[in-house]
Each structure stands twice: as structure tokens, then as C-alpha cells.
């Protein structure tokens, strides 16, 4: 599922933080799994991507961007796809609770 267009691209204002990303210039295949990739290679690739994120100065912004846009693929802000899904489900549940109260 490698897709270079998903990595830092046009420098409009909303994307300015991406020029500081530790992944800038890296092969997007580190962050996006190829079709059909399974463990253990998928786990190794994801761990490698997360290690890059851990030393990234814009990790929090990247993570929030991926959550706000509900990015379905890849490692963003140190979180994998399933981790973001869990966080989004929690946020959605909290919003439903607040709106029902
Ligand atoms: S947190 Fe990870 S994916 Fe996001 S910009 Fe930094 S290195 Fe790239």
C-alpha cells in the first residue's frame, strides 16, 4: 500500500509541520505496508517506522493530523493503523456520551 502521495507533499499552511518530520525523504514503504504483507515482516517494518517517529520533533502534530483526517493506512505519529482505530473509537464513544448528556 506504499503511496508516496501520502507523505509530505505540497507546502500549504496546514502541512508546514511535515517539513520537520524525521521521515522526510525516507522511502514511504517503511511507513505503508505493501499489499498482502503479513507478520513477521509487517511487524518488523512497523517497528522500524515507529522508531523513526519516536525521534521526530513533530510526532504529536502528525498523530493528531492522522486522527483528525481518519488516515486509514500506515504509521503516523508513532501509531499504527489498529492503534489509531482504537483511539478513534474511544473518541467517538466519548463524543456520543457528551452529546447524550
Ligand atoms: S511522526 Fe513519524 S510519520 Fe509523522 S512526520 Fe514524524 S517520522 Fe513522519
PDB file of N, CA and C and ligand atoms in Angstrom:
ATOM      1  N   UNK A   1       0.831  -1.186   0.000  1.00  0.00           N
ATOM      2  CA  UNK A   1       0.000   0.000   0.000  1.00  0.00           C
ATOM      3  C   UNK A   1       0.875   1.250   0.000  1.00  0.00           C
ATOM      4  N   UNK A   2       2.116   1.097  -0.442  1.00  0.00           N
ATOM      5  CA  UNK A   2       3.007   2.255  -0.477  1.00  0.00           C
ATOM      6  C   UNK A   2       2.435   3.312  -1.399  1.00  0.00           C
ATOM      7  N   UNK A   3       2.437   4.542  -0.920  1.00  0.00           N
ATOM      8  CA  UNK A   3       1.882   5.633  -1.708  1.00  0.00           C
ATOM      9  C   UNK A   3       2.610   6.908  -1.320  1.00  0.00           C
ATOM     10  N   UNK A   4       3.517   7.318  -2.186  1.00  0.00           N
ATOM     11  CA  UNK A   4       4.335   8.486  -1.885  1.00  0.00           C
ATOM     12  C   UNK A   4       3.468   9.726  -1.663  1.00  0.00           C
ATOM     13  N   UNK A   5       2.299   9.788  -2.311  1.00  0.00           N
ATOM     14  CA  UNK A   5       1.451  10.974  -2.190  1.00  0.00           C
ATOM     15  C   UNK A   5       0.950  11.160  -0.773  1.00  0.00           C
ATOM     16  N   UNK A   6       1.046  10.160   0.062  1.00  0.00           N
ATOM     17  CA  UNK A   6       0.577  10.275   1.434  1.00  0.00           C
ATOM     18  C   UNK A   6       1.646  10.898   2.340  1.00  0.00           C
ATOM     19  N   UNK A   7       2.862  10.965   1.894  1.00  0.00           N
ATOM     20  CA  UNK A   7       3.918  11.570   2.690  1.00  0.00           C
ATOM     21  C   UNK A   7       4.025  13.064   2.367  1.00  0.00           C
ATOM     22  N   UNK A   8       4.826  13.797   3.131  1.00  0.00           N
ATOM     23  CA  UNK A   8       4.898  15.241   2.946  1.00  0.00           C
ATOM     24  C   UNK A   8       4.892  15.669   1.496  1.00  0.00           C
ATOM     25  N   UNK A   9       3.947  16.541   1.200  1.00  0.00           N
ATOM     26  CA  UNK A   9       3.745  16.959  -0.169  1.00  0.00           C
ATOM     27  C   UNK A   9       3.676  18.467  -0.297  1.00  0.00           C
ATOM     28  N   UNK A  10       2.644  18.964  -0.955  1.00  0.00           N
ATOM     29  CA  UNK A  10       2.521  20.402  -1.180  1.00  0.00           C
ATOM     30  C   UNK A  10       2.600  21.164   0.136  1.00  0.00           C
ATOM     31  N   UNK A  11       3.277  22.324   0.108  1.00  0.00           N
ATOM     32  CA  UNK A  11       3.541  23.053   1.356  1.00  0.00           C
ATOM     33  C   UNK A  11       2.481  24.108   1.638  1.00  0.00           C
ATOM     34  N   UNK A  12       1.205  23.725   1.611  1.00  0.00           N
ATOM     35  CA  UNK A  12       0.233  24.700   2.051  1.00  0.00           C
ATOM     36  C   UNK A  12       0.347  24.796   3.562  1.00  0.00           C
ATOM     37  N   UNK A  13      -0.296  25.806   4.118  1.00  0.00           N
ATOM     38  CA  UNK A  13      -0.087  26.125   5.531  1.00  0.00           C
ATOM     39  C   UNK A  13      -0.364  24.943   6.455  1.00  0.00           C
ATOM     40  N   UNK A  14      -1.384  24.185   6.179  1.00  0.00           N
ATOM     41  CA  UNK A  14      -1.771  23.094   7.064  1.00  0.00           C
ATOM     42  C   UNK A  14      -0.726  21.980   7.116  1.00  0.00           C
ATOM     43  N   UNK A  15       0.162  21.952   6.148  1.00  0.00           N
ATOM     44  CA  UNK A  15       1.145  20.869   6.070  1.00  0.00           C
ATOM     45  C   UNK A  15       2.551  21.325   6.448  1.00  0.00           C
ATOM     46  N   UNK A  16       2.696  22.550   6.925  1.00  0.00           N
ATOM     47  CA  UNK A  16       4.029  23.074   7.212  1.00  0.00           C
ATOM     48  C   UNK A  16       4.832  22.190   8.171  1.00  0.00           C
ATOM     49  N   UNK A  17       4.162  21.599   9.148  1.00  0.00           N
ATOM     50  CA  UNK A  17       4.861  20.786  10.137  1.00  0.00           C
ATOM     51  C   UNK A  17       5.582  19.610   9.498  1.00  0.00           C
ATOM     52  N   UNK A  18       5.085  19.147   8.350  1.00  0.00           N
ATOM     53  CA  UNK A  18       5.658  17.946   7.753  1.00  0.00           C
ATOM     54  C   UNK A  18       7.086  18.137   7.272  1.00  0.00           C
ATOM     55  N   UNK A  19       7.481  19.377   6.996  1.00  0.00           N
ATOM     56  CA  UNK A  19       8.866  19.569   6.534  1.00  0.00           C
ATOM     57  C   UNK A  19       9.866  19.288   7.644  1.00  0.00           C
ATOM     58  N   UNK A  20       9.393  19.198   8.878  1.00  0.00           N
ATOM     59  CA  UNK A  20      10.273  18.896  10.009  1.00  0.00           C
ATOM     60  C   UNK A  20      10.248  17.426  10.401  1.00  0.00           C
ATOM     61  N   UNK A  21       9.424  16.645   9.711  1.00  0.00           N
ATOM     62  CA  UNK A  21       9.289  15.240  10.066  1.00  0.00           C
ATOM     63  C   UNK A  21      10.578  14.447   9.883  1.00  0.00           C
ATOM     64  N   UNK A  22      10.832  13.554  10.818  1.00  0.00           N
ATOM     65  CA  UNK A  22      12.034  12.713  10.729  1.00  0.00           C
ATOM     66  C   UNK A  22      11.978  11.771   9.537  1.00  0.00           C
ATOM     67  N   UNK A  23      10.798  11.582   8.976  1.00  0.00           N
ATOM     68  CA  UNK A  23      10.643  10.675   7.843  1.00  0.00           C
ATOM     69  C   UNK A  23      10.845  11.376   6.505  1.00  0.00           C
ATOM     70  N   UNK A  24      11.022  12.672   6.535  1.00  0.00           N
ATOM     71  CA  UNK A  24      11.142  13.425   5.282  1.00  0.00           C
ATOM     72  C   UNK A  24      12.298  12.869   4.444  1.00  0.00           C
ATOM     73  N   UNK A  25      11.973  12.519   3.212  1.00  0.00           N
ATOM     74  CA  UNK A  25      12.971  11.994   2.288  1.00  0.00           C
ATOM     75  C   UNK A  25      13.170  10.495   2.385  1.00  0.00           C
ATOM     76  N   UNK A  26      12.522   9.876   3.368  1.00  0.00           N
ATOM     77  CA  UNK A  26      12.662   8.424   3.506  1.00  0.00           C
ATOM     78  C   UNK A  26      11.738   7.702   2.528  1.00  0.00           C
ATOM     79  N   UNK A  27      12.032   6.453   2.294  1.00  0.00           N
ATOM     80  CA  UNK A  27      11.186   5.599   1.460  1.00  0.00           C
ATOM     81  C   UNK A  27       9.831   5.413   2.161  1.00  0.00           C
ATOM     82  N   UNK A  28       8.752   5.760   1.492  1.00  0.00           N
ATOM     83  CA  UNK A  28       7.424   5.632   2.099  1.00  0.00           C
ATOM     84  C   UNK A  28       7.072   4.176   2.418  1.00  0.00           C
ATOM     85  N   UNK A  29       7.764   3.237   1.802  1.00  0.00           N
ATOM     86  CA  UNK A  29       7.493   1.822   2.059  1.00  0.00           C
ATOM     87  C   UNK A  29       7.791   1.445   3.509  1.00  0.00           C
ATOM     88  N   UNK A  30       8.566   2.260   4.212  1.00  0.00           N
ATOM     89  CA  UNK A  30       8.812   1.994   5.632  1.00  0.00           C
ATOM     90  C   UNK A  30       7.529   2.229   6.433  1.00  0.00           C
ATOM     91  N   UNK A  31       6.718   3.182   5.983  1.00  0.00           N
ATOM     92  CA  UNK A  31       5.546   3.599   6.747  1.00  0.00           C
ATOM     93  C   UNK A  31       4.232   3.010   6.249  1.00  0.00           C
ATOM     94  N   UNK A  32       4.206   2.523   5.006  1.00  0.00           N
ATOM     95  CA  UNK A  32       2.978   1.967   4.429  1.00  0.00           C
ATOM     96  C   UNK A  32       3.249   0.549   3.955  1.00  0.00           C
ATOM     97  N   UNK A  33       2.456  -0.364   4.473  1.00  0.00           N
ATOM     98  CA  UNK A  33       2.712  -1.767   4.130  1.00  0.00           C
ATOM     99  C   UNK A  33       2.295  -2.068   2.693  1.00  0.00           C
ATOM    100  N   UNK A  34       3.069  -2.913   2.032  1.00  0.00           N
ATOM    101  CA  UNK A  34       2.669  -3.333   0.687  1.00  0.00           C
ATOM    102  C   UNK A  34       1.470  -4.267   0.777  1.00  0.00           C
ATOM    103  N   UNK A  35       0.705  -4.352  -0.295  1.00  0.00           N
ATOM    104  CA  UNK A  35      -0.448  -5.244  -0.325  1.00  0.00           C
ATOM    105  C   UNK A  35      -0.024  -6.663   0.040  1.00  0.00           C
ATOM    106  N   UNK A  36      -0.781  -7.260   0.914  1.00  0.00           N
ATOM    107  CA  UNK A  36      -0.573  -8.663   1.246  1.00  0.00           C
ATOM    108  C   UNK A  36       0.523  -8.934   2.252  1.00  0.00           C
ATOM    109  N   UNK A  37       1.170  -7.890   2.755  1.00  0.00           N
ATOM    110  CA  UNK A  37       2.256  -8.123   3.716  1.00  0.00           C
ATOM    111  C   UNK A  37       1.694  -8.709   5.012  1.00  0.00           C
ATOM    112  N   UNK A  38       2.328  -9.708   5.517  1.00  0.00           N
ATOM    113  CA  UNK A  38       1.889 -10.358   6.754  1.00  0.00           C
ATOM    114  C   UNK A  38       3.041 -10.357   7.749  1.00  0.00           C
ATOM    115  N   UNK A  39       2.698 -10.712   9.008  1.00  0.00           N
ATOM    116  CA  UNK A  39       3.747 -10.888  10.016  1.00  0.00           C
ATOM    117  C   UNK A  39       4.618 -12.058   9.627  1.00  0.00           C
ATOM    118  N   UNK A  40       5.905 -12.072  10.015  1.00  0.00           N
ATOM    119  CA  UNK A  40       6.579 -11.114  10.883  1.00  0.00           C
ATOM    120  C   UNK A  40       7.171  -9.903  10.148  1.00  0.00           C
ATOM    121  N   UNK A  41       7.165  -9.923   8.813  1.00  0.00           N
ATOM    122  CA  UNK A  41       7.794  -8.790   8.109  1.00  0.00           C
ATOM    123  C   UNK A  41       7.007  -7.506   8.359  1.00  0.00           C
ATOM    124  N   UNK A  42       5.690  -7.625   8.460  1.00  0.00           N
ATOM    125  CA  UNK A  42       4.884  -6.422   8.711  1.00  0.00           C
ATOM    126  C   UNK A  42       5.206  -5.835  10.087  1.00  0.00           C
ATOM    127  N   UNK A  43       5.352  -6.705  11.070  1.00  0.00           N
ATOM    128  CA  UNK A  43       5.669  -6.239  12.431  1.00  0.00           C
ATOM    129  C   UNK A  43       7.043  -5.569  12.457  1.00  0.00           C
ATOM    130  N   UNK A  44       7.997  -6.137  11.732  1.00  0.00           N
ATOM    131  CA  UNK A  44       9.346  -5.549  11.676  1.00  0.00           C
ATOM    132  C   UNK A  44       9.307  -4.169  11.019  1.00  0.00           C
ATOM    133  N   UNK A  45       8.578  -4.063   9.910  1.00  0.00           N
ATOM    134  CA  UNK A  45       8.503  -2.788   9.196  1.00  0.00           C
ATOM    135  C   UNK A  45       7.810  -1.737  10.075  1.00  0.00           C
ATOM    136  N   UNK A  46       6.728  -2.141  10.742  1.00  0.00           N
ATOM    137  CA  UNK A  46       6.009  -1.203  11.608  1.00  0.00           C
ATOM    138  C   UNK A  46       6.889  -0.734  12.755  1.00  0.00           C
ATOM    139  N   UNK A  47       7.644  -1.638  13.352  1.00  0.00           N
ATOM    140  CA  UNK A  47       8.542  -1.271  14.459  1.00  0.00           C
ATOM    141  C   UNK A  47       9.615  -0.300  13.978  1.00  0.00           C
ATOM    142  N   UNK A  48      10.110  -0.512  12.765  1.00  0.00           N
ATOM    143  CA  UNK A  48      11.117   0.395  12.199  1.00  0.00           C
ATOM    144  C   UNK A  48      10.519   1.786  12.010  1.00  0.00           C
ATOM    145  N   UNK A  49       9.304   1.844  11.495  1.00  0.00           N
ATOM    146  CA  UNK A  49       8.651   3.144  11.288  1.00  0.00           C
ATOM    147  C   UNK A  49       8.410   3.836  12.622  1.00  0.00           C
ATOM    148  N   UNK A  50       7.932   3.099  13.598  1.00  0.00           N
ATOM    149  CA  UNK A  50       7.663   3.699  14.912  1.00  0.00           C
ATOM    150  C   UNK A  50       8.943   4.215  15.561  1.00  0.00           C
ATOM    151  N   UNK A  51      10.055   3.554  15.321  1.00  0.00           N
ATOM    152  CA  UNK A  51      11.336   4.022  15.878  1.00  0.00           C
ATOM    153  C   UNK A  51      11.714   5.365  15.285  1.00  0.00           C
ATOM    154  N   UNK A  52      11.427   5.559  13.982  1.00  0.00           N
ATOM    155  CA  UNK A  52      11.689   6.862  13.351  1.00  0.00           C
ATOM    156  C   UNK A  52      10.795   7.912  13.994  1.00  0.00           C
ATOM    157  N   UNK A  53       9.527   7.576  14.179  1.00  0.00           N
ATOM    158  CA  UNK A  53       8.576   8.527  14.781  1.00  0.00           C
ATOM    159  C   UNK A  53       9.011   8.941  16.187  1.00  0.00           C
ATOM    160  N   UNK A  54       9.576   8.028  16.938  1.00  0.00           N
ATOM    161  CA  UNK A  54       9.952   8.341  18.319  1.00  0.00           C
ATOM    162  C   UNK A  54      11.014   9.428  18.413  1.00  0.00           C
ATOM    163  N   UNK A  55      11.755   9.647  17.357  1.00  0.00           N
ATOM    164  CA  UNK A  55      12.763  10.710  17.380  1.00  0.00           C
ATOM    165  C   UNK A  55      12.334  11.897  16.514  1.00  0.00           C
ATOM    166  N   UNK A  56      11.046  11.953  16.220  1.00  0.00           N
ATOM    167  CA  UNK A  56      10.526  13.009  15.349  1.00  0.00           C
ATOM    168  C   UNK A  56      10.027  14.190  16.182  1.00  0.00           C
ATOM    169  N   UNK A  57      10.460  15.411  15.827  1.00  0.00           N
ATOM    170  CA  UNK A  57      10.053  16.584  16.612  1.00  0.00           C
ATOM    171  C   UNK A  57       8.599  16.994  16.417  1.00  0.00           C
ATOM    172  N   UNK A  58       7.926  16.443  15.409  1.00  0.00           N
ATOM    173  CA  UNK A  58       6.534  16.825  15.159  1.00  0.00           C
ATOM    174  C   UNK A  58       5.575  15.638  15.332  1.00  0.00           C
ATOM    175  N   UNK A  59       5.978  14.708  16.178  1.00  0.00           N
ATOM    176  CA  UNK A  59       5.178  13.492  16.336  1.00  0.00           C
ATOM    177  C   UNK A  59       3.753  13.784  16.792  1.00  0.00           C
ATOM    178  N   UNK A  60       3.586  14.681  17.742  1.00  0.00           N
ATOM    179  CA  UNK A  60       2.238  14.966  18.240  1.00  0.00           C
ATOM    180  C   UNK A  60       1.345  15.554  17.158  1.00  0.00           C
ATOM    181  N   UNK A  61       1.891  16.478  16.371  1.00  0.00           N
ATOM    182  CA  UNK A  61       1.107  17.095  15.295  1.00  0.00           C
ATOM    183  C   UNK A  61       0.752  16.063  14.223  1.00  0.00           C
ATOM    184  N   UNK A  62       1.713  15.210  13.918  1.00  0.00           N
ATOM    185  CA  UNK A  62       1.482  14.170  12.920  1.00  0.00           C
ATOM    186  C   UNK A  62       0.388  13.214  13.395  1.00  0.00           C
ATOM    187  N   UNK A  63       0.461  12.826  14.624  1.00  0.00           N
ATOM    188  CA  UNK A  63      -0.539  11.909  15.198  1.00  0.00           C
ATOM    189  C   UNK A  63      -1.934  12.526  15.157  1.00  0.00           C
ATOM    190  N   UNK A  64      -2.025  13.782  15.564  1.00  0.00           N
ATOM    191  CA  UNK A  64      -3.334  14.441  15.582  1.00  0.00           C
ATOM    192  C   UNK A  64      -3.870  14.622  14.171  1.00  0.00           C
ATOM    193  N   UNK A  65      -2.982  14.936  13.240  1.00  0.00           N
ATOM    194  CA  UNK A  65      -3.402  15.064  11.841  1.00  0.00           C
ATOM    195  C   UNK A  65      -4.008  13.754  11.342  1.00  0.00           C
ATOM    196  N   UNK A  66      -3.320  12.654  11.619  1.00  0.00           N
ATOM    197  CA  UNK A  66      -3.796  11.353  11.150  1.00  0.00           C
ATOM    198  C   UNK A  66      -5.129  10.981  11.802  1.00  0.00           C
ATOM    199  N   UNK A  67      -5.289  11.358  13.064  1.00  0.00           N
ATOM    200  CA  UNK A  67      -6.547  11.070  13.743  1.00  0.00           C
ATOM    201  C   UNK A  67      -7.668  11.952  13.194  1.00  0.00           C
ATOM    202  N   UNK A  68      -7.389  13.229  13.016  1.00  0.00           N
ATOM    203  CA  UNK A  68      -8.419  14.156  12.526  1.00  0.00           C
ATOM    204  C   UNK A  68      -8.872  13.797  11.120  1.00  0.00           C
ATOM    205  N   UNK A  69      -7.942  13.346  10.296  1.00  0.00           N
ATOM    206  CA  UNK A  69      -8.287  13.002   8.920  1.00  0.00           C
ATOM    207  C   UNK A  69      -8.689  11.539   8.782  1.00  0.00           C
ATOM    208  N   UNK A  70      -8.663  10.829   9.893  1.00  0.00           N
ATOM    209  CA  UNK A  70      -9.000   9.401   9.910  1.00  0.00           C
ATOM    210  C   UNK A  70      -8.207   8.636   8.854  1.00  0.00           C
ATOM    211  N   UNK A  71      -6.895   8.929   8.834  1.00  0.00           N
ATOM    212  CA  UNK A  71      -5.991   8.259   7.899  1.00  0.00           C
ATOM    213  C   UNK A  71      -6.034   6.750   8.158  1.00  0.00           C
ATOM    214  N   UNK A  72      -6.455   5.969   7.173  1.00  0.00           N
ATOM    215  CA  UNK A  72      -6.611   4.532   7.432  1.00  0.00           C
ATOM    216  C   UNK A  72      -5.332   3.704   7.313  1.00  0.00           C
ATOM    217  N   UNK A  73      -4.348   4.227   6.604  1.00  0.00           N
ATOM    218  CA  UNK A  73      -3.184   3.389   6.308  1.00  0.00           C
ATOM    219  C   UNK A  73      -1.891   3.961   6.880  1.00  0.00           C
ATOM    220  N   UNK A  74      -0.977   3.058   7.211  1.00  0.00           N
ATOM    221  CA  UNK A  74       0.368   3.455   7.553  1.00  0.00           C
ATOM    222  C   UNK A  74       0.593   3.797   9.018  1.00  0.00           C
ATOM    223  N   UNK A  75       1.847   4.105   9.310  1.00  0.00           N
ATOM    224  CA  UNK A  75       2.256   4.555  10.647  1.00  0.00           C
ATOM    225  C   UNK A  75       2.345   6.070  10.597  1.00  0.00           C
ATOM    226  N   UNK A  76       1.621   6.713  11.486  1.00  0.00           N
ATOM    227  CA  UNK A  76       1.619   8.179  11.593  1.00  0.00           C
ATOM    228  C   UNK A  76       1.743   8.530  13.060  1.00  0.00           C
ATOM    229  N   UNK A  77       2.628   9.442  13.392  1.00  0.00           N
ATOM    230  CA  UNK A  77       2.737   9.892  14.771  1.00  0.00           C
ATOM    231  C   UNK A  77       3.028   8.769  15.748  1.00  0.00           C
ATOM    232  N   UNK A  78       3.744   7.771  15.295  1.00  0.00           N
ATOM    233  CA  UNK A  78       4.115   6.668  16.172  1.00  0.00           C
ATOM    234  C   UNK A  78       3.010   5.654  16.406  1.00  0.00           C
ATOM    235  N   UNK A  79       1.900   5.804  15.688  1.00  0.00           N
ATOM    236  CA  UNK A  79       0.794   4.862  15.870  1.00  0.00           C
ATOM    237  C   UNK A  79       0.517   4.105  14.578  1.00  0.00           C
ATOM    238  N   UNK A  80       0.245   2.841  14.736  1.00  0.00           N
ATOM    239  CA  UNK A  80      -0.134   2.014  13.602  1.00  0.00           C
ATOM    240  C   UNK A  80      -1.633   2.123  13.327  1.00  0.00           C
ATOM    241  N   UNK A  81      -2.062   1.437  12.290  1.00  0.00           N
ATOM    242  CA  UNK A  81      -3.454   1.527  11.845  1.00  0.00           C
ATOM    243  C   UNK A  81      -4.433   1.085  12.930  1.00  0.00           C
ATOM    244  N   UNK A  82      -4.185  -0.045  13.537  1.00  0.00           N
ATOM    245  CA  UNK A  82      -5.128  -0.560  14.536  1.00  0.00           C
ATOM    246  C   UNK A  82      -5.120   0.301  15.797  1.00  0.00           C
ATOM    247  N   UNK A  83      -3.969   0.856  16.148  1.00  0.00           N
ATOM    248  CA  UNK A  83      -3.908   1.738  17.329  1.00  0.00           C
ATOM    249  C   UNK A  83      -4.732   3.008  17.105  1.00  0.00           C
ATOM    250  N   UNK A  84      -4.662   3.547  15.898  1.00  0.00           N
ATOM    251  CA  UNK A  84      -5.472   4.743  15.602  1.00  0.00           C
ATOM    252  C   UNK A  84      -6.954   4.400  15.602  1.00  0.00           C
ATOM    253  N   UNK A  85      -7.295   3.237  15.076  1.00  0.00           N
ATOM    254  CA  UNK A  85      -8.720   2.848  15.083  1.00  0.00           C
ATOM    255  C   UNK A  85      -9.249   2.789  16.502  1.00  0.00           C
ATOM    256  N   UNK A  86      -8.482   2.222  17.429  1.00  0.00           N
ATOM    257  CA  UNK A  86      -8.903   2.121  18.828  1.00  0.00           C
ATOM    258  C   UNK A  86      -9.095   3.514  19.424  1.00  0.00           C
ATOM    259  N   UNK A  87      -8.133   4.413  19.199  1.00  0.00           N
ATOM    260  CA  UNK A  87      -8.251   5.780  19.722  1.00  0.00           C
ATOM    261  C   UNK A  87      -9.468   6.488  19.152  1.00  0.00           C
ATOM    262  N   UNK A  88      -9.711   6.315  17.857  1.00  0.00           N
ATOM    263  CA  UNK A  88     -10.860   6.971  17.231  1.00  0.00           C
ATOM    264  C   UNK A  88     -12.173   6.418  17.779  1.00  0.00           C
ATOM    265  N   UNK A  89     -12.228   5.126  18.009  1.00  0.00           N
ATOM    266  CA  UNK A  89     -13.446   4.540  18.582  1.00  0.00           C
ATOM    267  C   UNK A  89     -13.698   5.113  19.966  1.00  0.00           C
ATOM    268  N   UNK A  90     -12.628   5.273  20.751  1.00  0.00           N
ATOM    269  CA  UNK A  90     -12.780   5.875  22.087  1.00  0.00           C
ATOM    270  C   UNK A  90     -13.262   7.316  21.988  1.00  0.00           C
ATOM    271  N   UNK A  91     -12.668   8.078  21.096  1.00  0.00           N
ATOM    272  CA  UNK A  91     -13.083   9.481  20.926  1.00  0.00           C
ATOM    273  C   UNK A  91     -14.539   9.563  20.494  1.00  0.00           C
ATOM    274  N   UNK A  92     -14.918   8.718  19.551  1.00  0.00           N
ATOM    275  CA  UNK A  92     -16.303   8.726  19.071  1.00  0.00           C
ATOM    276  C   UNK A  92     -17.255   8.372  20.207  1.00  0.00           C
ATOM    277  N   UNK A  93     -16.854   7.413  21.004  1.00  0.00           N
ATOM    278  CA  UNK A  93     -17.697   6.999  22.124  1.00  0.00           C
ATOM    279  C   UNK A  93     -17.842   8.143  23.130  1.00  0.00           C
ATOM    280  N   UNK A  94     -16.742   8.833  23.401  1.00  0.00           N
ATOM    281  CA  UNK A  94     -16.795   9.974  24.328  1.00  0.00           C
ATOM    282  C   UNK A  94     -17.684  11.088  23.779  1.00  0.00           C
ATOM    283  N   UNK A  95     -17.590  11.347  22.485  1.00  0.00           N
ATOM    284  CA  UNK A  95     -18.450  12.380  21.878  1.00  0.00           C
ATOM    285  C   UNK A  95     -19.917  11.999  22.003  1.00  0.00           C
ATOM    286  N   UNK A  96     -20.230  10.716  21.787  1.00  0.00           N
ATOM    287  CA  UNK A  96     -21.625  10.281  21.910  1.00  0.00           C
ATOM    288  C   UNK A  96     -22.111  10.450  23.339  1.00  0.00           C
ATOM    289  N   UNK A  97     -21.241  10.135  24.310  1.00  0.00           N
ATOM    290  CA  UNK A  97     -21.623  10.276  25.715  1.00  0.00           C
ATOM    291  C   UNK A  97     -21.878  11.738  26.070  1.00  0.00           C
ATOM    292  N   UNK A  98     -20.991  12.620  25.589  1.00  0.00           N
ATOM    293  CA  UNK A  98     -21.145  14.050  25.885  1.00  0.00           C
ATOM    294  C   UNK A  98     -22.416  14.587  25.241  1.00  0.00           C
ATOM    295  N   UNK A  99     -22.666  14.212  23.991  1.00  0.00           N
ATOM    296  CA  UNK A  99     -23.849  14.753  23.308  1.00  0.00           C
ATOM    297  C   UNK A  99     -25.144  14.185  23.887  1.00  0.00           C
ATOM    298  N   UNK A 100     -25.069  13.021  24.494  1.00  0.00           N
ATOM    299  CA  UNK A 100     -26.276  12.415  25.094  1.00  0.00           C
ATOM    300  C   UNK A 100     -26.552  12.957  26.485  1.00  0.00           C
ATOM    301  N   UNK A 101     -25.559  13.638  27.075  1.00  0.00           N
ATOM    302  CA  UNK A 101     -25.763  14.105  28.454  1.00  0.00           C
ATOM    303  C   UNK A 101     -26.418  15.468  28.515  1.00  0.00           C
TER     304      UNK A 101
HETATM  305  S1  LIG B   1       5.780  11.236  13.446  1.00  0.00           S
HETATM  306 FE1  LIG B   1       6.557   9.643  12.091  1.00  0.00          FE
HETATM  307  S2  LIG B   1       5.242   9.651  10.271  1.00  0.00           S
HETATM  308 FE2  LIG B   1       4.889  11.573  11.402  1.00  0.00          FE
HETATM  309  S3  LIG B   1       6.248  13.087  10.446  1.00  0.00           S
HETATM  310 FE3  LIG B   1       7.332  12.199  12.188  1.00  0.00          FE
HETATM  311  S4  LIG B   1       8.518  10.477  11.397  1.00  0.00           S
HETATM  312 FE4  LIG B   1       6.979  11.033   9.854  1.00  0.00          FE
END
